[in-house]
Amino acid sequence: MSAASAATPPTRRAVLRTAFTAAVLAGTAAALAPVLRARRPRQTLTPAPLAEEETYRGRHIAVDVAGVRIDGRPLHVMRRADGSYLSGINHFQSYATPLELARAAVDELGTAQLAFAAATHHG
């Protein structure tokens, strides 16, 4: 290679090719960034303790393997995909543990009682 050929300015084609390659690499990096971030280990959710009982505002709350009960009556509890809990008493707000959910249900119920689960009709 001679000194004269090394000193020639880049052609328009070479400049466009370099710019196009840089744009492709930047676009690929932007597209792959969320995928690579998602591969990081996620925080593991620990299950709630299996048995808890307490009296809250004069109501007996029991949380165990069988479910959540307030004064012996079952509270329908649903587990969300993110590990939190919600109930039919207030299905617009979720809680970190079933016990927190039961306390919120007691607050919402006031002096009212939960209804016993309706018997299913087979016929």
mmCIF file of N, CA and C in Angstrom:
data_model
loop_
_atom_site.group_PDB
_atom_site.id
_atom_site.type_symbol
_atom_site.label_atom_id
_atom_site.label_comp_id
_atom_site.label_asym_id
_atom_site.label_seq_id
_atom_site.Cartn_x
_atom_site.Cartn_y
_atom_site.Cartn_z
ATOM 1 N N MET A 1 0.840 -1.166 0.000
ATOM 2 C CA MET A 1 0.000 0.000 0.000
ATOM 3 C C MET A 1 0.887 1.231 0.000
ATOM 4 N N SER A 2 0.606 2.132 -0.842
ATOM 5 C CA SER A 2 1.441 3.326 -0.927
ATOM 6 C C SER A 2 0.889 4.417 -0.037
ATOM 7 N N ALA A 3 1.727 5.395 0.228
ATOM 8 C CA ALA A 3 1.331 6.504 1.088
ATOM 9 C C ALA A 3 0.232 7.325 0.437
ATOM 10 N N ALA A 4 0.189 7.358 -0.878
ATOM 11 C CA ALA A 4 -0.808 8.148 -1.586
ATOM 12 C C ALA A 4 -2.192 7.539 -1.435
ATOM 13 N N SER A 5 -2.302 6.179 -1.448
ATOM 14 C CA SER A 5 -3.608 5.561 -1.330
ATOM 15 C C SER A 5 -4.146 5.628 0.092
ATOM 16 N N ALA A 6 -3.289 5.688 1.088
ATOM 17 C CA ALA A 6 -3.734 5.774 2.472
ATOM 18 C C ALA A 6 -4.267 7.164 2.793
ATOM 19 N N ALA A 7 -3.843 8.165 2.040
ATOM 20 C CA ALA A 7 -4.244 9.528 2.327
ATOM 21 C C ALA A 7 -5.516 9.933 1.588
ATOM 22 N N THR A 8 -6.082 9.067 0.753
ATOM 23 C CA THR A 8 -7.285 9.432 0.014
ATOM 24 C C THR A 8 -8.476 9.459 0.962
ATOM 25 N N PRO A 9 -9.371 10.415 0.781
ATOM 26 C CA PRO A 9 -10.556 10.497 1.663
ATOM 27 C C PRO A 9 -11.498 9.321 1.395
ATOM 28 N N PRO A 10 -12.286 8.943 2.391
ATOM 29 C CA PRO A 10 -13.216 7.822 2.200
ATOM 30 C C PRO A 10 -14.278 8.170 1.164
ATOM 31 N N THR A 11 -14.712 7.165 0.450
ATOM 32 C CA THR A 11 -15.735 7.384 -0.572
ATOM 33 C C THR A 11 -17.102 7.528 0.094
ATOM 34 N N ARG A 12 -18.018 8.054 -0.636
ATOM 35 C CA ARG A 12 -19.379 8.220 -0.128
ATOM 36 C C ARG A 12 -19.962 6.858 0.257
ATOM 37 N N ARG A 13 -19.707 5.845 -0.544
ATOM 38 C CA ARG A 13 -20.191 4.493 -0.286
ATOM 39 C C ARG A 13 -19.655 3.959 1.053
ATOM 40 N N ALA A 14 -18.374 4.177 1.327
ATOM 41 C CA ALA A 14 -17.769 3.702 2.579
ATOM 42 C C ALA A 14 -18.386 4.425 3.784
ATOM 43 N N VAL A 15 -18.631 5.708 3.651
ATOM 44 C CA VAL A 15 -19.238 6.475 4.751
ATOM 45 C C VAL A 15 -20.660 5.968 5.022
ATOM 46 N N LEU A 16 -21.441 5.763 3.961
ATOM 47 C CA LEU A 16 -22.810 5.278 4.132
ATOM 48 C C LEU A 16 -22.831 3.868 4.719
ATOM 49 N N ARG A 17 -21.921 3.011 4.274
ATOM 50 C CA ARG A 17 -21.852 1.653 4.802
ATOM 51 C C ARG A 17 -21.523 1.685 6.308
ATOM 52 N N THR A 18 -20.593 2.537 6.688
ATOM 53 C CA THR A 18 -20.229 2.655 8.105
ATOM 54 C C THR A 18 -21.402 3.185 8.924
ATOM 55 N N ALA A 19 -22.093 4.186 8.413
ATOM 56 C CA ALA A 19 -23.246 4.744 9.128
ATOM 57 C C ALA A 19 -24.363 3.707 9.248
ATOM 58 N N PHE A 20 -24.614 2.956 8.176
ATOM 59 C CA PHE A 20 -25.654 1.924 8.204
ATOM 60 C C PHE A 20 -25.304 0.827 9.207
ATOM 61 N N THR A 21 -24.045 0.401 9.221
ATOM 62 C CA THR A 21 -23.614 -0.629 10.161
ATOM 63 C C THR A 21 -23.769 -0.150 11.595
ATOM 64 N N ALA A 22 -23.404 1.097 11.861
ATOM 65 C CA ALA A 22 -23.545 1.654 13.209
ATOM 66 C C ALA A 22 -25.025 1.710 13.620
ATOM 67 N N ALA A 23 -25.902 2.073 12.691
ATOM 68 C CA ALA A 23 -27.338 2.140 12.993
ATOM 69 C C ALA A 23 -27.902 0.750 13.279
ATOM 70 N N VAL A 24 -27.479 -0.246 12.513
ATOM 71 C CA VAL A 24 -27.940 -1.618 12.737
ATOM 72 C C VAL A 24 -27.479 -2.110 14.101
ATOM 73 N N LEU A 25 -26.233 -1.863 14.449
ATOM 74 C CA LEU A 25 -25.719 -2.289 15.753
ATOM 75 C C LEU A 25 -26.448 -1.589 16.902
ATOM 76 N N ALA A 26 -26.711 -0.296 16.763
ATOM 77 C CA ALA A 26 -27.434 0.439 17.807
ATOM 78 C C ALA A 26 -28.862 -0.076 17.955
ATOM 79 N N GLY A 27 -29.518 -0.346 16.828
ATOM 80 C CA GLY A 27 -30.888 -0.877 16.881
ATOM 81 C C GLY A 27 -30.936 -2.260 17.501
ATOM 82 N N THR A 28 -29.971 -3.089 17.161
ATOM 83 C CA THR A 28 -29.918 -4.434 17.741
ATOM 84 C C THR A 28 -29.685 -4.357 19.244
ATOM 85 N N ALA A 29 -28.787 -3.500 19.671
ATOM 86 C CA ALA A 29 -28.519 -3.338 21.102
ATOM 87 C C ALA A 29 -29.761 -2.847 21.837
ATOM 88 N N ALA A 30 -30.477 -1.904 21.234
ATOM 89 C CA ALA A 30 -31.698 -1.387 21.871
ATOM 90 C C ALA A 30 -32.775 -2.468 21.959
ATOM 91 N N ALA A 31 -32.857 -3.305 20.931
ATOM 92 C CA ALA A 31 -33.868 -4.370 20.937
ATOM 93 C C ALA A 31 -33.512 -5.475 21.925
ATOM 94 N N LEU A 32 -32.239 -5.773 22.086
ATOM 95 C CA LEU A 32 -31.824 -6.856 22.982
ATOM 96 C C LEU A 32 -31.715 -6.441 24.444
ATOM 97 N N ALA A 33 -31.633 -5.160 24.733
ATOM 98 C CA ALA A 33 -31.458 -4.707 26.113
ATOM 99 C C ALA A 33 -32.549 -5.231 27.050
ATOM 100 N N PRO A 34 -33.855 -5.137 26.708
ATOM 101 C CA PRO A 34 -34.874 -5.665 27.623
ATOM 102 C C PRO A 34 -34.760 -7.175 27.821
ATOM 103 N N VAL A 35 -34.375 -7.883 26.775
ATOM 104 C CA VAL A 35 -34.233 -9.344 26.885
ATOM 105 C C VAL A 35 -33.094 -9.683 27.839
ATOM 106 N N LEU A 36 -31.999 -8.996 27.705
ATOM 107 C CA LEU A 36 -30.853 -9.266 28.574
ATOM 108 C C LEU A 36 -31.138 -8.857 30.015
ATOM 109 N N ARG A 37 -31.876 -7.771 30.219
ATOM 110 C CA ARG A 37 -32.252 -7.371 31.586
ATOM 111 C C ARG A 37 -33.184 -8.395 32.208
ATOM 112 N N ALA A 38 -34.056 -8.986 31.407
ATOM 113 C CA ALA A 38 -35.015 -9.961 31.925
ATOM 114 C C ALA A 38 -34.337 -11.257 32.344
ATOM 115 N N ARG A 39 -33.153 -11.526 31.853
ATOM 116 C CA ARG A 39 -32.452 -12.758 32.196
ATOM 117 C C ARG A 39 -31.829 -12.702 33.583
ATOM 118 N N ARG A 40 -31.780 -11.522 34.196
ATOM 119 C CA ARG A 40 -31.232 -11.426 35.547
ATOM 120 C C ARG A 40 -32.101 -12.232 36.493
ATOM 121 N N PRO A 41 -31.515 -12.808 37.528
ATOM 122 C CA PRO A 41 -32.332 -13.577 38.476
ATOM 123 C C PRO A 41 -33.385 -12.690 39.133
ATOM 124 N N ARG A 42 -34.584 -13.198 39.191
ATOM 125 C CA ARG A 42 -35.677 -12.451 39.815
ATOM 126 C C ARG A 42 -35.693 -12.691 41.311
ATOM 127 N N GLN A 43 -36.305 -11.761 42.001
ATOM 128 C CA GLN A 43 -36.475 -11.933 43.441
ATOM 129 C C GLN A 43 -37.455 -13.076 43.660
ATOM 130 N N THR A 44 -37.072 -14.020 44.483
ATOM 131 C CA THR A 44 -37.972 -15.136 44.748
ATOM 132 C C THR A 44 -38.962 -14.746 45.822
ATOM 133 N N LEU A 45 -40.186 -15.172 45.636
ATOM 134 C CA LEU A 45 -41.232 -14.868 46.599
ATOM 135 C C LEU A 45 -41.278 -15.975 47.635
ATOM 136 N N THR A 46 -41.239 -15.590 48.882
ATOM 137 C CA THR A 46 -41.311 -16.584 49.944
ATOM 138 C C THR A 46 -42.761 -16.760 50.334
ATOM 139 N N PRO A 47 -43.193 -17.992 50.525
ATOM 140 C CA PRO A 47 -44.577 -18.201 50.920
ATOM 141 C C PRO A 47 -44.834 -17.674 52.327
ATOM 142 N N ALA A 48 -46.065 -17.311 52.561
ATOM 143 C CA ALA A 48 -46.454 -16.815 53.883
ATOM 144 C C ALA A 48 -46.396 -17.964 54.892
ATOM 145 N N PRO A 49 -46.224 -17.661 56.161
ATOM 146 C CA PRO A 49 -46.234 -18.720 57.170
ATOM 147 C C PRO A 49 -47.531 -19.512 57.094
ATOM 148 N N LEU A 50 -47.454 -20.790 57.458
ATOM 149 C CA LEU A 50 -48.600 -21.667 57.290
ATOM 150 C C LEU A 50 -49.683 -21.473 58.341
ATOM 151 N N ALA A 51 -49.350 -21.035 59.534
ATOM 152 C CA ALA A 51 -50.382 -20.900 60.560
ATOM 153 C C ALA A 51 -50.148 -19.636 61.376
ATOM 154 N N GLU A 52 -51.144 -18.767 61.366
ATOM 155 C CA GLU A 52 -51.112 -17.547 62.172
ATOM 156 C C GLU A 52 -52.502 -17.318 62.730
ATOM 157 N N GLU A 53 -52.560 -16.884 63.964
ATOM 158 C CA GLU A 53 -53.830 -16.521 64.584
ATOM 159 C C GLU A 53 -53.628 -15.250 65.372
ATOM 160 N N GLU A 54 -54.639 -14.426 65.364
ATOM 161 C CA GLU A 54 -54.591 -13.217 66.185
ATOM 162 C C GLU A 54 -55.993 -12.667 66.354
ATOM 163 N N THR A 55 -56.130 -11.806 67.327
ATOM 164 C CA THR A 55 -57.368 -11.057 67.510
ATOM 165 C C THR A 55 -57.087 -9.639 67.051
ATOM 166 N N TYR A 56 -57.892 -9.177 66.116
ATOM 167 C CA TYR A 56 -57.719 -7.844 65.548
ATOM 168 C C TYR A 56 -59.059 -7.131 65.624
ATOM 169 N N ARG A 57 -59.073 -6.010 66.335
ATOM 170 C CA ARG A 57 -60.299 -5.230 66.532
ATOM 171 C C ARG A 57 -61.450 -6.092 67.028
ATOM 172 N N GLY A 58 -61.123 -7.012 67.928
ATOM 173 C CA GLY A 58 -62.138 -7.865 68.532
ATOM 174 C C GLY A 58 -62.573 -9.036 67.676
ATOM 175 N N ARG A 59 -61.960 -9.228 66.528
ATOM 176 C CA ARG A 59 -62.317 -10.336 65.635
ATOM 177 C C ARG A 59 -61.188 -11.344 65.623
ATOM 178 N N HIS A 60 -61.540 -12.631 65.601
ATOM 179 C CA HIS A 60 -60.543 -13.681 65.569
ATOM 180 C C HIS A 60 -60.177 -13.982 64.118
ATOM 181 N N ILE A 61 -58.892 -13.835 63.806
ATOM 182 C CA ILE A 61 -58.387 -14.111 62.459
ATOM 183 C C ILE A 61 -57.509 -15.350 62.527
ATOM 184 N N ALA A 62 -57.748 -16.297 61.637
ATOM 185 C CA ALA A 62 -56.919 -17.499 61.537
ATOM 186 C C ALA A 62 -56.488 -17.676 60.083
ATOM 187 N N VAL A 63 -55.193 -17.837 59.900
ATOM 188 C CA VAL A 63 -54.630 -18.082 58.569
ATOM 189 C C VAL A 63 -53.847 -19.384 58.659
ATOM 190 N N ASP A 64 -54.243 -20.381 57.892
ATOM 191 C CA ASP A 64 -53.529 -21.658 57.884
ATOM 192 C C ASP A 64 -53.648 -22.296 56.507
ATOM 193 N N VAL A 65 -53.263 -23.542 56.408
ATOM 194 C CA VAL A 65 -53.277 -24.244 55.126
ATOM 195 C C VAL A 65 -54.689 -24.293 54.548
ATOM 196 N N ALA A 66 -55.689 -24.360 55.401
ATOM 197 C CA ALA A 66 -57.079 -24.441 54.941
ATOM 198 C C ALA A 66 -57.575 -23.119 54.379
ATOM 199 N N GLY A 67 -56.927 -22.020 54.697
ATOM 200 C CA GLY A 67 -57.347 -20.720 54.179
ATOM 201 C C GLY A 67 -57.369 -19.660 55.259
ATOM 202 N N VAL A 68 -58.150 -18.630 55.018
ATOM 203 C CA VAL A 68 -58.282 -17.506 55.942
ATOM 204 C C VAL A 68 -59.697 -17.524 56.500
ATOM 205 N N ARG A 69 -59.795 -17.402 57.814
ATOM 206 C CA ARG A 69 -61.106 -17.355 58.466
ATOM 207 C C ARG A 69 -61.162 -16.158 59.399
ATOM 208 N N ILE A 70 -62.296 -15.504 59.399
ATOM 209 C CA ILE A 70 -62.566 -14.409 60.328
ATOM 210 C C ILE A 70 -63.743 -14.844 61.178
ATOM 211 N N ASP A 71 -63.529 -14.967 62.488
ATOM 212 C CA ASP A 71 -64.544 -15.468 63.426
ATOM 213 C C ASP A 71 -65.077 -16.828 62.969
ATOM 214 N N GLY A 72 -64.188 -17.653 62.440
ATOM 215 C CA GLY A 72 -64.569 -19.001 62.017
ATOM 216 C C GLY A 72 -65.218 -19.081 60.653
ATOM 217 N N ARG A 73 -65.451 -17.970 60.014
ATOM 218 C CA ARG A 73 -66.090 -17.959 58.694
ATOM 219 C C ARG A 73 -65.029 -17.764 57.612
ATOM 220 N N PRO A 74 -65.088 -18.538 56.529
ATOM 221 C CA PRO A 74 -64.035 -18.459 55.504
ATOM 222 C C PRO A 74 -64.093 -17.160 54.701
ATOM 223 N N LEU A 75 -62.918 -16.627 54.452
ATOM 224 C CA LEU A 75 -62.765 -15.459 53.585
ATOM 225 C C LEU A 75 -62.167 -15.947 52.281
ATOM 226 N N HIS A 76 -62.825 -15.657 51.181
ATOM 227 C CA HIS A 76 -62.320 -16.086 49.877
ATOM 228 C C HIS A 76 -61.085 -15.260 49.537
ATOM 229 N N VAL A 77 -59.951 -15.942 49.354
ATOM 230 C CA VAL A 77 -58.671 -15.296 49.081
ATOM 231 C C VAL A 77 -58.138 -15.799 47.753
ATOM 232 N N MET A 78 -57.594 -14.880 46.965
ATOM 233 C CA MET A 78 -57.002 -15.241 45.676
ATOM 234 C C MET A 78 -55.553 -14.781 45.658
ATOM 235 N N ARG A 79 -54.687 -15.610 45.128
ATOM 236 C CA ARG A 79 -53.269 -15.261 45.006
ATOM 237 C C ARG A 79 -53.034 -14.695 43.620
ATOM 238 N N ARG A 80 -52.374 -13.556 43.565
ATOM 239 C CA ARG A 80 -52.069 -12.924 42.285
ATOM 240 C C ARG A 80 -50.753 -13.449 41.735
ATOM 241 N N ALA A 81 -50.492 -13.215 40.477
ATOM 242 C CA ALA A 81 -49.272 -13.695 39.830
ATOM 243 C C ALA A 81 -48.018 -13.099 40.462
ATOM 244 N N ASP A 82 -48.118 -11.892 41.013
ATOM 245 C CA ASP A 82 -46.938 -11.270 41.622
ATOM 246 C C ASP A 82 -46.700 -11.727 43.056
ATOM 247 N N GLY A 83 -47.539 -12.662 43.559
ATOM 248 C CA GLY A 83 -47.355 -13.188 44.904
ATOM 249 C C GLY A 83 -48.181 -12.498 45.964
ATOM 250 N N SER A 84 -48.866 -11.429 45.618
ATOM 251 C CA SER A 84 -49.703 -10.742 46.590
ATOM 252 C C SER A 84 -51.077 -11.416 46.645
ATOM 253 N N TYR A 85 -51.921 -10.956 47.559
ATOM 254 C CA TYR A 85 -53.230 -11.568 47.789
ATOM 255 C C TYR A 85 -54.329 -10.518 47.665
ATOM 256 N N LEU A 86 -55.511 -10.980 47.220
ATOM 257 C CA LEU A 86 -56.689 -10.119 47.229
ATOM 258 C C LEU A 86 -57.901 -10.954 47.580
ATOM 259 N N SER A 87 -58.970 -10.265 47.972
ATOM 260 C CA SER A 87 -60.179 -10.985 48.378
ATOM 261 C C SER A 87 -61.403 -10.328 47.754
ATOM 262 N N GLY A 88 -62.529 -10.991 47.917
ATOM 263 C CA GLY A 88 -63.779 -10.454 47.412
ATOM 264 C C GLY A 88 -64.273 -9.255 48.209
ATOM 265 N N ILE A 89 -63.774 -9.077 49.418
ATOM 266 C CA ILE A 89 -64.171 -7.918 50.228
ATOM 267 C C ILE A 89 -63.683 -6.639 49.568
ATOM 268 N N ASN A 90 -62.428 -6.625 49.150
ATOM 269 C CA ASN A 90 -61.869 -5.480 48.437
ATOM 270 C C ASN A 90 -60.951 -6.028 47.355
ATOM 271 N N HIS A 91 -61.513 -6.263 46.183
ATOM 272 C CA HIS A 91 -60.728 -6.865 45.110
ATOM 273 C C HIS A 91 -59.981 -5.842 44.261
ATOM 274 N N PHE A 92 -59.938 -4.591 44.724
ATOM 275 C CA PHE A 92 -59.195 -3.574 44.004
ATOM 276 C C PHE A 92 -57.824 -3.320 44.600
ATOM 277 N N GLN A 93 -57.562 -3.890 45.774
ATOM 278 C CA GLN A 93 -56.278 -3.673 46.434
ATOM 279 C C GLN A 93 -55.691 -5.016 46.830
ATOM 280 N N SER A 94 -54.399 -5.173 46.621
ATOM 281 C CA SER A 94 -53.748 -6.426 46.992
ATOM 282 C C SER A 94 -52.860 -6.194 48.201
ATOM 283 N N TYR A 95 -52.556 -7.283 48.913
ATOM 284 C CA TYR A 95 -51.791 -7.237 50.149
ATOM 285 C C TYR A 95 -50.670 -8.257 50.093
ATOM 286 N N ALA A 96 -49.592 -7.969 50.813
ATOM 287 C CA ALA A 96 -48.401 -8.815 50.760
ATOM 288 C C ALA A 96 -48.626 -10.180 51.405
ATOM 289 N N THR A 97 -49.427 -10.247 52.462
ATOM 290 C CA THR A 97 -49.646 -11.513 53.162
ATOM 291 C C THR A 97 -51.138 -11.736 53.387
ATOM 292 N N PRO A 98 -51.546 -12.988 53.602
ATOM 293 C CA PRO A 98 -52.954 -13.251 53.901
ATOM 294 C C PRO A 98 -53.397 -12.586 55.210
ATOM 295 N N LEU A 99 -52.488 -12.458 56.175
ATOM 296 C CA LEU A 99 -52.848 -11.815 57.437
ATOM 297 C C LEU A 99 -53.157 -10.334 57.231
ATOM 298 N N GLU A 100 -52.339 -9.647 56.434
ATOM 299 C CA GLU A 100 -52.631 -8.243 56.109
ATOM 300 C C GLU A 100 -53.979 -8.128 55.400
ATOM 301 N N LEU A 101 -54.252 -9.055 54.512
ATOM 302 C CA LEU A 101 -55.518 -9.083 53.785
ATOM 303 C C LEU A 101 -56.683 -9.256 54.755
ATOM 304 N N ALA A 102 -56.538 -10.163 55.718
ATOM 305 C CA ALA A 102 -57.604 -10.410 56.687
ATOM 306 C C ALA A 102 -57.846 -9.184 57.557
ATOM 307 N N ARG A 103 -56.791 -8.510 57.980
ATOM 308 C CA ARG A 103 -56.957 -7.275 58.775
ATOM 309 C C ARG A 103 -57.717 -6.224 57.975
ATOM 310 N N ALA A 104 -57.363 -6.067 56.702
ATOM 311 C CA ALA A 104 -58.066 -5.096 55.851
ATOM 312 C C ALA A 104 -59.528 -5.488 55.676
ATOM 313 N N ALA A 105 -59.802 -6.785 55.589
ATOM 314 C CA ALA A 105 -61.191 -7.251 55.463
ATOM 315 C C ALA A 105 -61.965 -6.929 56.729
ATOM 316 N N VAL A 106 -61.346 -7.101 57.891
ATOM 317 C CA VAL A 106 -62.005 -6.753 59.157
ATOM 318 C C VAL A 106 -62.310 -5.261 59.178
ATOM 319 N N ASP A 107 -61.361 -4.439 58.761
ATOM 320 C CA ASP A 107 -61.593 -2.993 58.700
ATOM 321 C C ASP A 107 -62.778 -2.675 57.793
ATOM 322 N N GLU A 108 -62.860 -3.345 56.663
ATOM 323 C CA GLU A 108 -63.921 -3.095 55.688
ATOM 324 C C GLU A 108 -65.276 -3.615 56.183
ATOM 325 N N LEU A 109 -65.270 -4.762 56.858
ATOM 326 C CA LEU A 109 -66.526 -5.354 57.327
ATOM 327 C C LEU A 109 -67.169 -4.559 58.456
ATOM 328 N N GLY A 110 -66.355 -3.940 59.282
ATOM 329 C CA GLY A 110 -66.907 -3.246 60.448
ATOM 330 C C GLY A 110 -67.540 -4.255 61.387
ATOM 331 N N THR A 111 -68.826 -4.098 61.674
ATOM 332 C CA THR A 111 -69.516 -5.027 62.579
ATOM 333 C C THR A 111 -70.204 -6.166 61.829
ATOM 334 N N ALA A 112 -70.208 -6.118 60.506
ATOM 335 C CA ALA A 112 -70.862 -7.165 59.717
ATOM 336 C C ALA A 112 -70.058 -8.457 59.801
ATOM 337 N N GLN A 113 -70.738 -9.571 59.574
ATOM 338 C CA GLN A 113 -70.097 -10.889 59.564
ATOM 339 C C GLN A 113 -69.960 -11.369 58.122
ATOM 340 N N LEU A 114 -68.972 -12.185 57.893
ATOM 341 C CA LEU A 114 -68.868 -12.859 56.595
ATOM 342 C C LEU A 114 -69.980 -13.887 56.491
ATOM 343 N N ALA A 115 -70.509 -14.073 55.315
ATOM 344 C CA ALA A 115 -71.507 -15.113 55.109
ATOM 345 C C ALA A 115 -70.790 -16.447 54.990
ATOM 346 N N PHE A 116 -71.425 -17.505 55.486
ATOM 347 C CA PHE A 116 -70.852 -18.828 55.269
ATOM 348 C C PHE A 116 -70.948 -19.138 53.785
ATOM 349 N N ALA A 117 -70.064 -19.974 53.289
ATOM 350 C CA ALA A 117 -70.075 -20.323 51.882
ATOM 351 C C ALA A 117 -71.420 -20.952 51.531
ATOM 352 N N ALA A 118 -71.985 -20.514 50.433
ATOM 353 C CA ALA A 118 -73.287 -21.046 49.994
ATOM 354 C C ALA A 118 -73.121 -22.505 49.579
ATOM 355 N N ALA A 119 -74.086 -23.315 49.945
ATOM 356 C CA ALA A 119 -74.071 -24.722 49.551
ATOM 357 C C ALA A 119 -74.299 -24.798 48.055
ATOM 358 N N THR A 120 -73.586 -25.694 47.402
ATOM 359 C CA THR A 120 -73.777 -25.860 45.964
ATOM 360 C C THR A 120 -75.010 -26.724 45.722
ATOM 361 N N HIS A 121 -75.703 -26.423 44.669
ATOM 362 C CA HIS A 121 -76.925 -27.162 44.343
ATOM 363 C C HIS A 121 -76.623 -28.119 43.207
ATOM 364 N N HIS A 122 -76.774 -29.397 43.488
ATOM 365 C CA HIS A 122 -76.577 -30.418 42.455
ATOM 366 C C HIS A 122 -77.945 -30.974 42.110
ATOM 367 N N GLY A 123 -78.279 -30.929 40.865
ATOM 368 C CA GLY A 123 -79.609 -31.420 40.569
ATOM 369 C C GLY A 123 -79.817 -31.886 39.221
#
